[in-house]
Short mmCIF file of C-alpha atoms in Angstrom, two decimals:
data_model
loop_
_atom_site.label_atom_id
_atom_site.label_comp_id
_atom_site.label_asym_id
_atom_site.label_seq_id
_atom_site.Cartn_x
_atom_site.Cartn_y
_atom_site.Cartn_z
CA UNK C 1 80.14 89.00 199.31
CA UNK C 2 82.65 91.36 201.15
CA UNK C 3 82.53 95.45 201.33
CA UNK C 4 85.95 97.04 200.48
CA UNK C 5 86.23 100.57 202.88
CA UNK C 6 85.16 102.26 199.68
CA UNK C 7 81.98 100.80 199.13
CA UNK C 8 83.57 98.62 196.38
CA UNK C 9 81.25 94.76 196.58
CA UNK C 10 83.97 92.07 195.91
CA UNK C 11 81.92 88.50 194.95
CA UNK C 12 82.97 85.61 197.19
CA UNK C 13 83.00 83.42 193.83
CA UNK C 14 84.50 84.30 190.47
CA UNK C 15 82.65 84.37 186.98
CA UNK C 16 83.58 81.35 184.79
CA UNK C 17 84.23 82.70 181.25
CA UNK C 18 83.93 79.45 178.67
CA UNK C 19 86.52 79.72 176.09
CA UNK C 20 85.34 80.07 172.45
CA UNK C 21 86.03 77.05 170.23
CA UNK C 22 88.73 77.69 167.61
CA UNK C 23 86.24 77.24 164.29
CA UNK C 24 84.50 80.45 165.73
CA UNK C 25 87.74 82.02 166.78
CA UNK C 26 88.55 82.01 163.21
CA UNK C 27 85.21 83.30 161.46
CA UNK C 28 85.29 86.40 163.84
CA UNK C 29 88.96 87.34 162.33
CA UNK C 30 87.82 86.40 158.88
CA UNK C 31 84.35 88.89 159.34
CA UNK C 32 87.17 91.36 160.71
CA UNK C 33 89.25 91.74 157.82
CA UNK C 34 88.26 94.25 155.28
CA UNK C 35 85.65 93.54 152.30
CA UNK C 36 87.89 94.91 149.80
CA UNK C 37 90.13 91.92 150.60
CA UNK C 38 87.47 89.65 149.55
CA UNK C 39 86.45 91.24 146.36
CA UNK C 40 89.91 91.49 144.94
CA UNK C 41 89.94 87.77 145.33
CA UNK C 42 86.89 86.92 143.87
CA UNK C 43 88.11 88.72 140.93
CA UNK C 44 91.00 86.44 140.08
CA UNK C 45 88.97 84.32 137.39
CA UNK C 46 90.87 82.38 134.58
CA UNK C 47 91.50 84.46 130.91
CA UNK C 48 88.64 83.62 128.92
CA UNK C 49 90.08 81.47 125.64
CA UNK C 50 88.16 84.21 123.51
CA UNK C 51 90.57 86.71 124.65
CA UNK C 52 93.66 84.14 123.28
CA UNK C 53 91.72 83.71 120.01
CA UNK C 54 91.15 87.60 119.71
CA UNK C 55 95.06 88.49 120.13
CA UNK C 56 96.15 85.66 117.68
CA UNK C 57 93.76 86.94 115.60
CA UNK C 58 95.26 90.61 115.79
CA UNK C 59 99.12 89.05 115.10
CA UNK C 60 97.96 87.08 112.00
CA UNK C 61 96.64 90.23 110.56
CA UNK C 62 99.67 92.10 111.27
CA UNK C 63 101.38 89.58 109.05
CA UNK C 64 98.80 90.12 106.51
CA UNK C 65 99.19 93.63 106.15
CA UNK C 66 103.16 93.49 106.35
CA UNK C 67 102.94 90.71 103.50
CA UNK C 68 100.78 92.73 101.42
CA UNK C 69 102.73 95.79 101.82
CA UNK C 70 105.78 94.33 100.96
CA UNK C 71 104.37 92.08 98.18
CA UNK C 72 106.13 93.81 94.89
CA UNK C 73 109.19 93.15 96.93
CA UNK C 74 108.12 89.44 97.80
CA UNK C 75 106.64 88.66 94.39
CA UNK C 76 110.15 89.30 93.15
CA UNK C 77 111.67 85.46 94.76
CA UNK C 78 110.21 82.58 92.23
CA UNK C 79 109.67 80.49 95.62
CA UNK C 80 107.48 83.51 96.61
CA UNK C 81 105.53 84.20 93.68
CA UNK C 82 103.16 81.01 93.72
CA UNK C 83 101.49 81.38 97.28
CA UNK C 84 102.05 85.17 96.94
CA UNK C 85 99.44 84.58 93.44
CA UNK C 86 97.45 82.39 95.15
CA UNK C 87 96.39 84.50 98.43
CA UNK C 88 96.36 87.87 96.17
CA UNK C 89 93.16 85.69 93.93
CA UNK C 90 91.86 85.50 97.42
CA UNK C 91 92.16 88.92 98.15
CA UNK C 92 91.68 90.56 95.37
CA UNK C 93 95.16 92.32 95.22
CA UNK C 94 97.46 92.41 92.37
CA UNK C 95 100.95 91.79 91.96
CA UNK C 96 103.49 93.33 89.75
CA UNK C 97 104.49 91.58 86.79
CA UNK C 98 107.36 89.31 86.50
CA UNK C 99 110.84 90.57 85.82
CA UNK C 100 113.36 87.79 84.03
CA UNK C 101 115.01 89.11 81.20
CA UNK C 102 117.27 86.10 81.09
CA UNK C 103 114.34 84.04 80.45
CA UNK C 104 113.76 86.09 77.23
CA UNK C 105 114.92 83.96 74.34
CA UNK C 106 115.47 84.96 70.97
CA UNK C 107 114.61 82.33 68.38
CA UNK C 108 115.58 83.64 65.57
CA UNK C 109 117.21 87.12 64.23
CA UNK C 110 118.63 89.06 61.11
CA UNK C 111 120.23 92.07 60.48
CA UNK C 112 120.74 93.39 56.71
CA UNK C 113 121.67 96.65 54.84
CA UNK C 114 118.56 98.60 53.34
CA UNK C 115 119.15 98.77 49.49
CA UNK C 116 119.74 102.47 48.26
CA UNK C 117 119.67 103.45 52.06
CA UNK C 118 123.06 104.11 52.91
CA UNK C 119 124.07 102.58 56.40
CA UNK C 120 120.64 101.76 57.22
CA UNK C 121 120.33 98.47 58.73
CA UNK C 122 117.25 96.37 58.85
CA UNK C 123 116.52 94.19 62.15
CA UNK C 124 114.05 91.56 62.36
CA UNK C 125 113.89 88.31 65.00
CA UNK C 126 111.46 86.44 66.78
CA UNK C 127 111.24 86.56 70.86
CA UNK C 128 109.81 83.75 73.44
CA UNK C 129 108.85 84.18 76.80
CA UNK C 130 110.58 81.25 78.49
CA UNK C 131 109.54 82.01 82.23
CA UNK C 132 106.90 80.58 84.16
CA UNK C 133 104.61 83.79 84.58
CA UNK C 134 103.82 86.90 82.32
CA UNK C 135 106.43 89.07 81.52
CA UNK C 136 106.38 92.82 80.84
CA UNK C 137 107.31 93.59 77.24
CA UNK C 138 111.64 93.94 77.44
CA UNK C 139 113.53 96.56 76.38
CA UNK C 140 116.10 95.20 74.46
CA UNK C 141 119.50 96.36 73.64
CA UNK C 142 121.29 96.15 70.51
CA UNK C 143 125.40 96.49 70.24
CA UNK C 144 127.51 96.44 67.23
CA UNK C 145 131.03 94.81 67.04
CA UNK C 146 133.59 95.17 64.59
CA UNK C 147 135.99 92.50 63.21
CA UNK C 148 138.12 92.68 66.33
CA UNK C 149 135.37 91.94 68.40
CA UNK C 150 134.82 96.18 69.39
CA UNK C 151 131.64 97.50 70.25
CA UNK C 152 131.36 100.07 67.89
CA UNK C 153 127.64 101.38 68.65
CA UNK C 154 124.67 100.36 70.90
CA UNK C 155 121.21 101.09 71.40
CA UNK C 156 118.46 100.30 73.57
CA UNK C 157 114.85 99.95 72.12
CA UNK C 158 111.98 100.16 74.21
CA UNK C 159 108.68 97.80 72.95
CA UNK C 160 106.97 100.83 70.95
CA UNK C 161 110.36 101.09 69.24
CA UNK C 162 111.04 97.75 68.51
CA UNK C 163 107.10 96.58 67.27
CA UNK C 164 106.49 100.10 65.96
CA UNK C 165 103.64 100.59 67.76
CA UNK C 166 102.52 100.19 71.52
CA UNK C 167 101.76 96.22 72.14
CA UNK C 168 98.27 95.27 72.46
CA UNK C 169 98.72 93.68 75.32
CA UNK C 170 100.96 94.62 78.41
CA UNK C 171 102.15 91.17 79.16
CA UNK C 172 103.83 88.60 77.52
CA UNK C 173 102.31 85.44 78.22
CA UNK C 174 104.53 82.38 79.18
CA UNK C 175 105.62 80.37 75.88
CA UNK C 176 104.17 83.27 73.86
CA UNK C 177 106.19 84.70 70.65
CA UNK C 178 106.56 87.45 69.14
CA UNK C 179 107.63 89.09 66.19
CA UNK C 180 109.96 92.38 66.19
CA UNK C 181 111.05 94.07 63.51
CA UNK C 182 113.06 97.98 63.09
CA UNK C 183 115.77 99.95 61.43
CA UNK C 184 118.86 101.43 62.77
CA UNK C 185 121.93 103.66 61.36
CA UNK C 186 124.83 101.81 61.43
CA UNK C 187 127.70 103.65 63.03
CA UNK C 188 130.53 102.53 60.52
CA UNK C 189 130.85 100.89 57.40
CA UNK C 190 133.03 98.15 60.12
CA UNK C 191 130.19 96.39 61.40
CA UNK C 192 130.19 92.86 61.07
CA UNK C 193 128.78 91.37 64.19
CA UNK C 194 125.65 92.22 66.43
CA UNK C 195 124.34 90.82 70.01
CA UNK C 196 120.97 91.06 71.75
CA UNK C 197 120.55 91.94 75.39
CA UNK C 198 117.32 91.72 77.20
CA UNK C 199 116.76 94.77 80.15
#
């Protein structure tokens, strides 16, 4: 051991320091960094599948709602109208009734004068429902020609009109008939021809 002039004691041998091995090395640094750190990756855990089921769940019935809003629309297209029938008996929603007036048919028809009624013309035929759903009652519209093929008059009849009273039932059911019969004032003495049109 020396003396240094300023009372400083110098050892004659140096302290050995023993290096740390690296696997300790490595937990000091790792019990150094902050514990935030290790929270925020403990929180990284996998999406639970429930959550996957609950948002497909949430778009399907999005699509429900935006089919059932927009069902008259839908119910409109033929290729529509089954499944469209089929999920409203499910849900208990209606859908408006079918609109085809070409599938109207008229089976049979006459027109003749009204005896001591001048120009008064009598109109009776028979009507089918030819589609493959229920049909609102049609309005139907009657046109008179003359020889030269002019229209000379036309009128459109609404159901009350044309049964003379209000139909018992709203629909027409597919393949059902139905008898109409009503008057009308012919326009001129001319008339020899007379279409149907169903509206």
């Amino acid at each position: 051991m020396k003396h240094h002039h300023d009372d400083t004691v110098i050892a004659d041998e140096a302290v050995r320091i023993e290096p740390v091995p690296a696997a300790v090395q490595a937990t000091a640094v790792a019990s150094d960094a902050p514990s935030f750190l290790g929270a925020a990756r403990a929180r990284r855990l996998p999406t639970p599948r429930w959550h996957w089921l609950l948002v497909a769940g949430l778009a399907l019935l999005l699509v429900l709602q935006s089919v059932l809003a927009d069902r008259a629309r839908l119910a409109a297209d033929a290729g529509n109208r089954a499944w469209l029938g089929a999920l409203c008996g499910v849900l208990r929603c209606t859908l408006p009734a079918w609109h085809e007036p070409t599938a109207f048919t008229m089976t049979s028809r006459e027109i003749r004068p009204l005896p001591n009624q001048a120009g008064v013309l009598q109109v009776q035929a028979s009507i089918r429902n030819d589609a493959r759903w229920a049909q609102a009652w049609p309005a139907l519209r009657l046109s008179l020609s003359d020889a030269d093929g002019r229209v000379i008059g036309s009128a459109v009849f609404t159901p009350a009109q044309y049964l003379g009273e209000d139909p018992g039932a709203a629909l027409l059911e597919p393949g059902q008939s139905a008898r109409i019969a009503f008057r009308v004032q012919e326009p001129a003495a001319s008339t020899v021809a007379f279409t149907f049109d169903f509206l």
